[in-house]
Coordinates of C-alpha atoms and ligand atoms in Angstrom, one line a residue:
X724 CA -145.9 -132.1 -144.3
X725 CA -143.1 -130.1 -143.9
X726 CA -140.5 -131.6 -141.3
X727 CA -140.5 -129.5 -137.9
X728 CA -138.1 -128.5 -136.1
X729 CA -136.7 -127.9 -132.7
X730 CA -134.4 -126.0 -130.8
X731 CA -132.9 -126.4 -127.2
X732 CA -130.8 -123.8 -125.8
X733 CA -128.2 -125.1 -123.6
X734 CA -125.4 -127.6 -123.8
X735 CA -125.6 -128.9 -120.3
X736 CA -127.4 -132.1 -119.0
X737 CA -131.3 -131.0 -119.5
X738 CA -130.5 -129.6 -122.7
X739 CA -129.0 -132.8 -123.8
X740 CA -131.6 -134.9 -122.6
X741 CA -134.5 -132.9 -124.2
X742 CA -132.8 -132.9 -127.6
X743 CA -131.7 -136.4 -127.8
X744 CA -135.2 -137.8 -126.0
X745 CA -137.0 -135.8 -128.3
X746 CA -134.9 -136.8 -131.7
X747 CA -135.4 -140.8 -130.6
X748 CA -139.0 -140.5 -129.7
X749 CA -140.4 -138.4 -132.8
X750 CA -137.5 -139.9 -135.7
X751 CA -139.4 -137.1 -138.2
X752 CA -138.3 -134.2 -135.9
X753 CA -135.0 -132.0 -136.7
X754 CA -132.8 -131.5 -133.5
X755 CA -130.6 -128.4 -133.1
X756 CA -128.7 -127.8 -129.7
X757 CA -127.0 -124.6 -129.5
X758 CA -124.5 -123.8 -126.6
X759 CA -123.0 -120.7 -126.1
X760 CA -119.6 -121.8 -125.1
X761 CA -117.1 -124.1 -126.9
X762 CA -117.5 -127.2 -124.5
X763 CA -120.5 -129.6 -123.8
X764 CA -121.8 -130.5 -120.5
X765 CA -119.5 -128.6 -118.6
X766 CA -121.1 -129.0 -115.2
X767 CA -121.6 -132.8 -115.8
X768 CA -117.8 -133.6 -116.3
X769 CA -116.9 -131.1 -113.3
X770 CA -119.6 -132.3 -110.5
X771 CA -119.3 -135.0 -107.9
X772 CA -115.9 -134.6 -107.6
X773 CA -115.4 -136.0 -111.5
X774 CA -117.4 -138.5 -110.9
X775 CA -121.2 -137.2 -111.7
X776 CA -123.7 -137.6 -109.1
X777 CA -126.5 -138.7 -111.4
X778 CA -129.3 -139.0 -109.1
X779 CA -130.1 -140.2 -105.5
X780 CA -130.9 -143.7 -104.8
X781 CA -134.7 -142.3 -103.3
X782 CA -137.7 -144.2 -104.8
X783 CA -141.1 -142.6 -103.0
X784 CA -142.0 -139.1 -104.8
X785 CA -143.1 -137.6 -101.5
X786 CA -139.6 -138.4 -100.2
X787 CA -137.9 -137.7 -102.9
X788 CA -139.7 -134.1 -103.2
X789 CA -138.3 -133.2 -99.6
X790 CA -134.9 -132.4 -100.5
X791 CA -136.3 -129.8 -103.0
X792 CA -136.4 -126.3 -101.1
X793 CA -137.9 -124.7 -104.4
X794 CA -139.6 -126.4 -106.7
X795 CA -141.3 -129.8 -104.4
X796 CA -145.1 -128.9 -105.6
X797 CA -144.3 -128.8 -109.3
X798 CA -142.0 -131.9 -109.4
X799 CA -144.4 -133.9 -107.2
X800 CA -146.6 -134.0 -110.5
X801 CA -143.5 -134.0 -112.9
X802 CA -141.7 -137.2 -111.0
X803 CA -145.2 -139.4 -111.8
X804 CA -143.6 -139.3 -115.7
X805 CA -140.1 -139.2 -115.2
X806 CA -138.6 -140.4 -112.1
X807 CA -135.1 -141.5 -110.5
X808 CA -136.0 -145.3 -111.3
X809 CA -136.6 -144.3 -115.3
X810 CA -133.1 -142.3 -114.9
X811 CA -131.3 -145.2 -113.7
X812 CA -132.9 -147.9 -116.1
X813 CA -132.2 -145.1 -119.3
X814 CA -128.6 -145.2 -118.6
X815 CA -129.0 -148.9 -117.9
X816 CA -130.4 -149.6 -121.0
X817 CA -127.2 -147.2 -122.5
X818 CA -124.6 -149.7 -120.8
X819 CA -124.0 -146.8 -117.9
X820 CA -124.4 -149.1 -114.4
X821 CA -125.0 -146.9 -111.4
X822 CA -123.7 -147.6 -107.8
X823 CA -125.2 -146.6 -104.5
X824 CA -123.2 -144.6 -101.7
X825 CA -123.5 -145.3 -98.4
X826 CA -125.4 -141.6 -98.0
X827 CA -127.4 -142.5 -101.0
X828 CA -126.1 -140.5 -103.9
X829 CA -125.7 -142.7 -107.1
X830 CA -122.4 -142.5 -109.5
X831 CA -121.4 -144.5 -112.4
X832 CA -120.1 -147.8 -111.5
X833 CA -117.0 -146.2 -113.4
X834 CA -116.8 -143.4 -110.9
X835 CA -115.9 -141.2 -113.7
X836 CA -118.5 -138.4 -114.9
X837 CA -116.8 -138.8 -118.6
X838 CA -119.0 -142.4 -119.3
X839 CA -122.3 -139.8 -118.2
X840 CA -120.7 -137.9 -121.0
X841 CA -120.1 -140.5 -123.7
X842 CA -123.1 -141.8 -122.9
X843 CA -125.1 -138.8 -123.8
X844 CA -122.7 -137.3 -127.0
X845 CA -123.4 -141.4 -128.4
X846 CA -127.0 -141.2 -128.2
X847 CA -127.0 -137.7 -130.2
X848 CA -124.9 -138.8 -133.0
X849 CA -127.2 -141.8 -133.0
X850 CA -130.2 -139.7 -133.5
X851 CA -128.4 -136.8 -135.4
X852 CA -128.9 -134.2 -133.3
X853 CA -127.2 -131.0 -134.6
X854 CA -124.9 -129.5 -132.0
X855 CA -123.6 -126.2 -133.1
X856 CA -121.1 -124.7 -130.3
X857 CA -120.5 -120.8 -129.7
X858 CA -124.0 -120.4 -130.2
X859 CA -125.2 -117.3 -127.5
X860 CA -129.1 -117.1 -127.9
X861 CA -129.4 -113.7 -127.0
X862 CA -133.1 -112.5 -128.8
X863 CA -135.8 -114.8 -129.4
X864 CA -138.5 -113.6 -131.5
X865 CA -142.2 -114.5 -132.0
X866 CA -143.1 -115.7 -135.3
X867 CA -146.4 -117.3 -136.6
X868 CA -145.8 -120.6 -136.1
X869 CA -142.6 -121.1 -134.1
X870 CA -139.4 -118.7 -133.2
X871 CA -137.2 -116.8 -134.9
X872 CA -133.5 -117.4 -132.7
X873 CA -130.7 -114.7 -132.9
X874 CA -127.1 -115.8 -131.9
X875 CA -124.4 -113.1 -131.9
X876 CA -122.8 -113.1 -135.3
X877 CA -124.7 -116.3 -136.7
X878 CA -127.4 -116.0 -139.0
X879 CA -131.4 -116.3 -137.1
X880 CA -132.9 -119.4 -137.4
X881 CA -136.2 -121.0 -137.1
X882 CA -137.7 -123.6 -135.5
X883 CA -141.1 -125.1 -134.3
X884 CA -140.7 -125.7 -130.9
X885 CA -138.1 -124.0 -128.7
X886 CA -136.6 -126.0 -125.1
X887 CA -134.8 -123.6 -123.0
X888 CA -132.4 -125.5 -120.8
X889 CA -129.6 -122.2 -120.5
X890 CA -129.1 -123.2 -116.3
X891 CA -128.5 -120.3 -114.0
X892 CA -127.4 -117.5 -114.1
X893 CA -125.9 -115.3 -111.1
X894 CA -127.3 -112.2 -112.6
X895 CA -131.0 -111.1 -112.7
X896 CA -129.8 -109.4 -116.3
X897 CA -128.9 -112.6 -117.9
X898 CA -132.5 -114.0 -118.3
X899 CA -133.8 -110.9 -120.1
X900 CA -134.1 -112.5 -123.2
X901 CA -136.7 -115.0 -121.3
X902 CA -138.3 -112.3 -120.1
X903 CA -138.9 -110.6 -123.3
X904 CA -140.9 -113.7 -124.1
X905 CA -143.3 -112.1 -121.3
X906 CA -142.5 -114.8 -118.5
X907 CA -141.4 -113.8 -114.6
X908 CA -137.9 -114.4 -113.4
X909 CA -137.5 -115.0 -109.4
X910 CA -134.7 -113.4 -108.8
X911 CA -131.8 -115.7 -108.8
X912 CA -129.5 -116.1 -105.3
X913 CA -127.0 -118.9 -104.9
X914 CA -127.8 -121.8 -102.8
X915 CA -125.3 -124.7 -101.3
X916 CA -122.4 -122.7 -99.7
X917 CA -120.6 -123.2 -96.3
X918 CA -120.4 -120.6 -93.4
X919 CA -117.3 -118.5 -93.3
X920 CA -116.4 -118.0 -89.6
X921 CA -112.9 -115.8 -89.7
X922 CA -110.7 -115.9 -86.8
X923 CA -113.1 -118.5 -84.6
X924 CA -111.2 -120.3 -82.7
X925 CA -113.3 -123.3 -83.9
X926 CA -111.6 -123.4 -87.8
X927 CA -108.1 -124.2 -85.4
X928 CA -109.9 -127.8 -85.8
X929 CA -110.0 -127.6 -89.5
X930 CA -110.4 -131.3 -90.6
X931 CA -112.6 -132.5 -88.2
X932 CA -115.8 -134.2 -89.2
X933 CA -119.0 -134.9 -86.9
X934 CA -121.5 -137.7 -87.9
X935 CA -124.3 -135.6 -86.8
X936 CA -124.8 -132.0 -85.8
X937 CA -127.6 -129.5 -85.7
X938 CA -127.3 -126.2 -87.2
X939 CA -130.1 -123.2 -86.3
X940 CA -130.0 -120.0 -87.9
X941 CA -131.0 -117.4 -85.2
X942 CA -134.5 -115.7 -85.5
X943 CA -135.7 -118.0 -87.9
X944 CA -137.1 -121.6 -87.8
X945 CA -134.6 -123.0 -90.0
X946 CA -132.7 -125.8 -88.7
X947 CA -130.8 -128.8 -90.5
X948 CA -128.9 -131.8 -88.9
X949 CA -126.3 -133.9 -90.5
X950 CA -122.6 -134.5 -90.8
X951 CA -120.5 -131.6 -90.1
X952 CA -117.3 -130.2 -91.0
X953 CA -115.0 -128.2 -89.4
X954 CA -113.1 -126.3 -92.3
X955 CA -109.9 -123.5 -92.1
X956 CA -112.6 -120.9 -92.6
X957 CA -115.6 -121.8 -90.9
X958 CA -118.3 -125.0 -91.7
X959 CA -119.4 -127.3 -94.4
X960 CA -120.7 -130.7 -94.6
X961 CA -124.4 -131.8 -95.7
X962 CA -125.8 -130.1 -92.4
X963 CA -124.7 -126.8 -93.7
X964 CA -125.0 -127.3 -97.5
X965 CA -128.5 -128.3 -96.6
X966 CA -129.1 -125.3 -94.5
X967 CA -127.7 -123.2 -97.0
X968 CA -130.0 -123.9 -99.7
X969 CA -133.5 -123.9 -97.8
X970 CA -132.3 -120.0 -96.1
X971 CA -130.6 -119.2 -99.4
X972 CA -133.5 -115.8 -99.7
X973 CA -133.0 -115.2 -96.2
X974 CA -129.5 -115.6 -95.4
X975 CA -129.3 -113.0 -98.8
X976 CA -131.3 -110.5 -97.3
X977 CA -129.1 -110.7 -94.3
X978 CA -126.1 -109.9 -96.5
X979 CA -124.7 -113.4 -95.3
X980 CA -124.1 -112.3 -91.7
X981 CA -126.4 -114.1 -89.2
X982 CA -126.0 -115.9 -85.9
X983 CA -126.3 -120.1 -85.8
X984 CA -126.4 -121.8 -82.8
X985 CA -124.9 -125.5 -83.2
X986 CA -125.9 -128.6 -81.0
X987 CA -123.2 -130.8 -81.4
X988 CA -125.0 -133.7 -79.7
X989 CA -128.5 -133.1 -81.3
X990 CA -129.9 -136.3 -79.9
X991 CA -129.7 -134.7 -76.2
X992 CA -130.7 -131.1 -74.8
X993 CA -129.1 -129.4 -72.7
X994 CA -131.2 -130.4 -69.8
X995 CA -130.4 -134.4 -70.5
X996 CA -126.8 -133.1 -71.2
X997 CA -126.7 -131.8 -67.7
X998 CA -128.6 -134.8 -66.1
X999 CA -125.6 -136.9 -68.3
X1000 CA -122.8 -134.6 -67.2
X1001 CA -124.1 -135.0 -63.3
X1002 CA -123.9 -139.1 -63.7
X1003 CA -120.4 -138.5 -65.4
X1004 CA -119.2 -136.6 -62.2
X1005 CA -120.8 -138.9 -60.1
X1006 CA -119.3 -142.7 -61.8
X1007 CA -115.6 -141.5 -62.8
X1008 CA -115.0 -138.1 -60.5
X1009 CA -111.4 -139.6 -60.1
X1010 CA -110.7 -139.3 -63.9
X1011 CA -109.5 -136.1 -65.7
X1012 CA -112.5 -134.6 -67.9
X1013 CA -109.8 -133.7 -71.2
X1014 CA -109.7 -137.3 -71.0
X1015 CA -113.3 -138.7 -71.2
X1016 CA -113.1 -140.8 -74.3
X1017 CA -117.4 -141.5 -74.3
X1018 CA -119.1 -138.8 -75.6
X1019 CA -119.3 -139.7 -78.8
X1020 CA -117.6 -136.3 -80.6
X1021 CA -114.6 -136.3 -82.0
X1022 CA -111.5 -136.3 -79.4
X1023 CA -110.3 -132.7 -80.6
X1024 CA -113.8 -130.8 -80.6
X1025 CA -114.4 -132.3 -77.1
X1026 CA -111.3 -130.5 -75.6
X1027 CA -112.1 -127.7 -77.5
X1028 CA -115.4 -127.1 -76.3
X1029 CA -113.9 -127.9 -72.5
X1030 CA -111.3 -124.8 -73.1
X1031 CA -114.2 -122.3 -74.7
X1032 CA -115.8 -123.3 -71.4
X1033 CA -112.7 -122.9 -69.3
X1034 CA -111.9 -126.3 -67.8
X1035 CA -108.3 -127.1 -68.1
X1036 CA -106.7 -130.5 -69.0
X1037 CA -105.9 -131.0 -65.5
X1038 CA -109.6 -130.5 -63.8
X1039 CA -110.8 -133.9 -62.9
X1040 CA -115.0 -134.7 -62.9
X1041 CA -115.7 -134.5 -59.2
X1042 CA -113.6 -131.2 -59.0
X1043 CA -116.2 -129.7 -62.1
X1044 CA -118.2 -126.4 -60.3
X1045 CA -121.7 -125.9 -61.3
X1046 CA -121.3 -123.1 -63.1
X1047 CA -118.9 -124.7 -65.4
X1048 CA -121.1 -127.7 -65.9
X1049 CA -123.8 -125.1 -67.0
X1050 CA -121.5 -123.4 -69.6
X1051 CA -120.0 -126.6 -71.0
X1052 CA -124.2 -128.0 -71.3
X1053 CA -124.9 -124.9 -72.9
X1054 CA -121.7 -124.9 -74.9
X1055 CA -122.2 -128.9 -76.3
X1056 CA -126.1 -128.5 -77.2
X1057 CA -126.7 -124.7 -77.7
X1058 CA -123.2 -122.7 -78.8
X1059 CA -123.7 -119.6 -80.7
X1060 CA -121.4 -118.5 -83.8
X1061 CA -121.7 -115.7 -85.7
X1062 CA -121.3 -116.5 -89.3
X1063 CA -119.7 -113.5 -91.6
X1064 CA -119.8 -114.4 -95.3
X1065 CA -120.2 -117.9 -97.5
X1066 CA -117.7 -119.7 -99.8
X1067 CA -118.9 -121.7 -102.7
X1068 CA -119.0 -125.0 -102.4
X1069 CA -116.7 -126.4 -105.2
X1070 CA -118.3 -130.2 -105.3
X1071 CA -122.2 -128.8 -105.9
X1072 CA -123.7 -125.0 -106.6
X1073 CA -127.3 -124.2 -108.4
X1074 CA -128.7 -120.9 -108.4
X1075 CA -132.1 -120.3 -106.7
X1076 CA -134.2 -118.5 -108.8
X1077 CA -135.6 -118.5 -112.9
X1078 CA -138.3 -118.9 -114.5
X1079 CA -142.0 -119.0 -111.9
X1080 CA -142.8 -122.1 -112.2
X1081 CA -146.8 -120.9 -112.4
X1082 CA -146.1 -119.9 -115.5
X1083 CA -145.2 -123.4 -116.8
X1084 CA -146.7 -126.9 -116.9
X1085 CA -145.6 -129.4 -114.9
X1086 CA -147.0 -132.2 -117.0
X1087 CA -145.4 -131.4 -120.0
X1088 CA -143.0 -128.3 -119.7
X1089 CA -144.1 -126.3 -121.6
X1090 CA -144.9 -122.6 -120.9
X1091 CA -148.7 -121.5 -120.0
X1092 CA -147.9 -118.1 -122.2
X1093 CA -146.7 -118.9 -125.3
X1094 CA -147.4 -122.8 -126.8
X1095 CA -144.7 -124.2 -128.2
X1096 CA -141.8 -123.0 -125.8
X1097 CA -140.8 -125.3 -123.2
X1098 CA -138.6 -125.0 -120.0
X1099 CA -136.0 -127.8 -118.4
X1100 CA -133.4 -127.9 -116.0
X1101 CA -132.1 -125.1 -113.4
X1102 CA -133.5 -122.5 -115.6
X1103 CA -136.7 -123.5 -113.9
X1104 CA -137.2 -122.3 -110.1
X1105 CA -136.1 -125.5 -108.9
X1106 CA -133.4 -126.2 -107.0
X1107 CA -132.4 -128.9 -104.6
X1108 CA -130.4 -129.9 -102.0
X1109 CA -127.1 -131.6 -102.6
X1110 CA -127.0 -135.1 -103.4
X1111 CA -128.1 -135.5 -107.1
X1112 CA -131.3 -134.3 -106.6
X1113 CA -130.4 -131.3 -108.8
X1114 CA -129.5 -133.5 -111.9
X1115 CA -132.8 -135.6 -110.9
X1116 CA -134.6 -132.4 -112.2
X1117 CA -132.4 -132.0 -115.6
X1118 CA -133.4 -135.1 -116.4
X1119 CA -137.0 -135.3 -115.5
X1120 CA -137.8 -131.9 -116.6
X1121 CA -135.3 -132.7 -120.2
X1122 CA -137.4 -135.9 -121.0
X1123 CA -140.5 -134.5 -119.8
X1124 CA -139.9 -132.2 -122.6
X1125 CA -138.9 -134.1 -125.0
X1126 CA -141.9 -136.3 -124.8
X1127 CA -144.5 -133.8 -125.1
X1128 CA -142.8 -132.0 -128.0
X1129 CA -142.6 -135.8 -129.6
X1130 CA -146.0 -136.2 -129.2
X1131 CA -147.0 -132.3 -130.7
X1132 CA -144.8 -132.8 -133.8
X1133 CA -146.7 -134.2 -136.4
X1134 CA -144.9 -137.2 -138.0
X1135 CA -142.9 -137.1 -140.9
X1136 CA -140.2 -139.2 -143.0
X1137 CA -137.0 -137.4 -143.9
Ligands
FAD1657 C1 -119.2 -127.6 -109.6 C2 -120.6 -128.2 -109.7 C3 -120.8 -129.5 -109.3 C4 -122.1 -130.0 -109.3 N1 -122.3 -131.3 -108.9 C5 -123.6 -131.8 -108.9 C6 -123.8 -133.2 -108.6 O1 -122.9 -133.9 -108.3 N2 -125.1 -133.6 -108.6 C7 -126.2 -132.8 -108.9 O2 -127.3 -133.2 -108.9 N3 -126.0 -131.5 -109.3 C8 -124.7 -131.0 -109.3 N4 -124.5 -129.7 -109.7 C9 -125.7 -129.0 -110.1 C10 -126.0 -129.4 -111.6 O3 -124.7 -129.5 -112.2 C11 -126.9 -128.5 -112.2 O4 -128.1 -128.3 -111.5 C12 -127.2 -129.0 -113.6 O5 -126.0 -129.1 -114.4 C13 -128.2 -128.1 -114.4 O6 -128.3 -128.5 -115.7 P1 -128.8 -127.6 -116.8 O7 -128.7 -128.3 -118.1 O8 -130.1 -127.0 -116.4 O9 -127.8 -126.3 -116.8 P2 -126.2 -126.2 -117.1 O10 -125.6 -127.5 -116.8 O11 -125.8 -125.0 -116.5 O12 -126.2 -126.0 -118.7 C14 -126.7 -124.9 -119.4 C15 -125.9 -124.7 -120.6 O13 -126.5 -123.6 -121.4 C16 -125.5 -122.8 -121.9 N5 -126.1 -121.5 -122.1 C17 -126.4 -120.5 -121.2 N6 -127.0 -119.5 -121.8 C18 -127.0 -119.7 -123.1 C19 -127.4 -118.9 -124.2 N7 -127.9 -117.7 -124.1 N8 -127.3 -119.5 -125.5 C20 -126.8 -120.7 -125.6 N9 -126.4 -121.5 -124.6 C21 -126.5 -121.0 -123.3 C22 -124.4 -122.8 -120.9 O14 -123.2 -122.4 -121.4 C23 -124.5 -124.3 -120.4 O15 -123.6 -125.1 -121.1 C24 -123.2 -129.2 -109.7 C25 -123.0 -127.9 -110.1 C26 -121.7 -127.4 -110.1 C27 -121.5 -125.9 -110.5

């Protein structure tokens, strides 16, 4: 039997996992992993800070599927093969220990995203995979069996089974040459980036952090809570990367102008906030307001939100009028912002968007239109929320991959 061969497109961390899963399970196969650039796992070494944030410490599929605002149907069956368990005990069983943040995202114990990267160049020398850089798969052809790959000034070559794991790309353009193998791109937006809110008075508190928030967009139903940050050009924190990625379609279509309205005590309304203000006035009247040290928001945003209502430093409780207690209720559990533009979020980006995940099955990978041609990572239309969850689906998809084309290549000694 001749010795078959496969191909994964994309350096990054699906692309690695499919090529060296499928080179250890199915020791007969030949391995080749082309990536366009001159460096290998790029995004791994960058994200987390440096430090890789592998997966999330989450163990219940239906859980973990929550944080995925494309993509939670598909994985739901995909998790049952590969989930975040298998991903910590395979780097386990590699001598890579993970650790546990307090918000649940899992790094190497080493808190350095290089021993993800050792880690993963060890296990494809081990099972020889080829890795040929400066490779840019720009025409995949059809042949009868297998593909026919084109890279810009290399010779084609051939191969059995092909694993596309190229990411995202910002550009609807870039994944012509995956359409041309007949499947359906959803158009590709970016998701996890914080508000820009120029010249609001609110960035003057740039720094400050609130354990819990809740962020609305207006006219829509989409709401997140979480910690929030108050940066020199608008807001960020998990609340708004959150936010961010399950309105990423909308927020596009609104050209990334929209009105939020923030409760920055989202465990009250306004109508408890008022019954709580009235109890305030009533038990420490004597006391100046600026200095009311119980309401469990940050010193700064508190006297911040008692100027935007117009209550000076010197206004004591009892000496509060209605009207301002309205305003200030309104202004702690329902202030409105309008929101002009997004920055990228340095720590975590994916793009929205790729390949329709109809076209592609979840059990195995591989695509529903042409056998032999299999799908993993972000090139998929999967994307989740921050917190690991996106690497979660490199690796499930990447091993889920790996396994099936194992198991479809026929067995042969080399
Ligand atoms: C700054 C940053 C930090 C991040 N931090 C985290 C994090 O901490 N936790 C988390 O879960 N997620 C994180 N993410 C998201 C995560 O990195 C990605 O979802 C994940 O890397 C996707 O893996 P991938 O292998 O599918 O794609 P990629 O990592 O994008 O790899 C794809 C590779 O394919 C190559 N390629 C593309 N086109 C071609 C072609 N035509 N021919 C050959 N090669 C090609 C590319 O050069 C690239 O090397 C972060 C992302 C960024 C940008």
């Amino acid at each position: 039997v001749k010795q078959q061969h496969l191909v994964v497109i994309g350096g990054g961390a699906a692309g690695f996992f499919c090529a060296v899963n499928a080179a250890r399970l199915q020791p007969g196969l030949r391995v080749t992993l082309l990536e366009k650039t001159g460096k290998l796992l790029q995004k791994v070494k960058v994200s987390g800070g440096g430090r890789c944030n592998v997966t999330h410490a989450c163990f219940e599929i239906p859980e973990l599927v929550k944080h995925y605002p494309r993509g939670a149907n598909f994985l739901k069956k995909s998790f049952h093969q590969f989930f975040t368990t298998h991903t910590i005990q395979w780097f386990e069983e590699r001598g890579v220990a993970l650790k546990t943040e307090a918000d649940g995202r899992m790094f190497p114990v080493t808190n350095s995203s290089q021993t993800i990267i050792e880690c993963l160049m060890k296990e494809a020398s081990r099972y020889k995979v080829d890795i040929l850089l400066n490779r840019d798969v720009h025409i995949i052809e059809t042949a009868s069996p297998g593909f026919t790959i084109h890279c810009k000034g290399f010779e084609p070559l051939a191969c059995d089974y092909l694993c596309i794991a190229s990411g995202g790309f910002p550009k609807p353009a870039a994944y012509q040459f995956i359409e041309a193998l007949g499947h359906n791109i959803e158009s590709p937006v970016p998701s996890l980036f914080t508000f820009n809110m120029p010249g609001n008075p609110v960035t003057e508190l740039m720094g400050v952090a609130v354990v819990e928030a809740q962020v609305k967009i207006n006219g829509t139903k989409l709401q997140q809570q979480g910690p929030l940050l108050i940066t020199h050009w608008g807001i960020s924190g998990p609340a708004v990367l959150k936010l961010s990625a399950w309105a990423a379609r909308d927020l596009k279509e609104l050209n990334y102008q929209f009105s939020i309205t923030i409760n920055w005590l989202p465990h009250l309304n306004e109508h408890t906030v008022r019954t709580w203000l009235q109890e305030q006035r009533t038990a420490t009247g004597a006391q100046k307001i600026h200095n009311t040290t119980n309401t469990g928001l940050p010193k700064r945003l508190w006297q911040h939100l008692l100027l935007q209502t117009g209550i000076d430093e010197a206004l004591r409780w009892a000496d509060v009028t209605a009207k301002q207690q309205n305003l200030l209720a309104k202004n702690l559990c329902a202030q409105v912002y309008h929101v002009n533009g997004k920055t990228t979020f340095k720590e975590e980006f994916v793009t929205s968007g790729g390949v329709a995940l109809s076209e592609v099955d979840a059990n195995t990978m591989q695509s529903r239109l042409r056998p032999g041609l299999y799908f993993a990572g972000e090139i998929l239309n999967i994307d989740g929320v921050t917190g690991g969850f996106n690497f979660q689906n490199a690796w499930t998809s990447g091993f889920i991959a790996a396994k099936s084309i194992a198991a479809a290549a026929p067995f042969t000694t080399v």
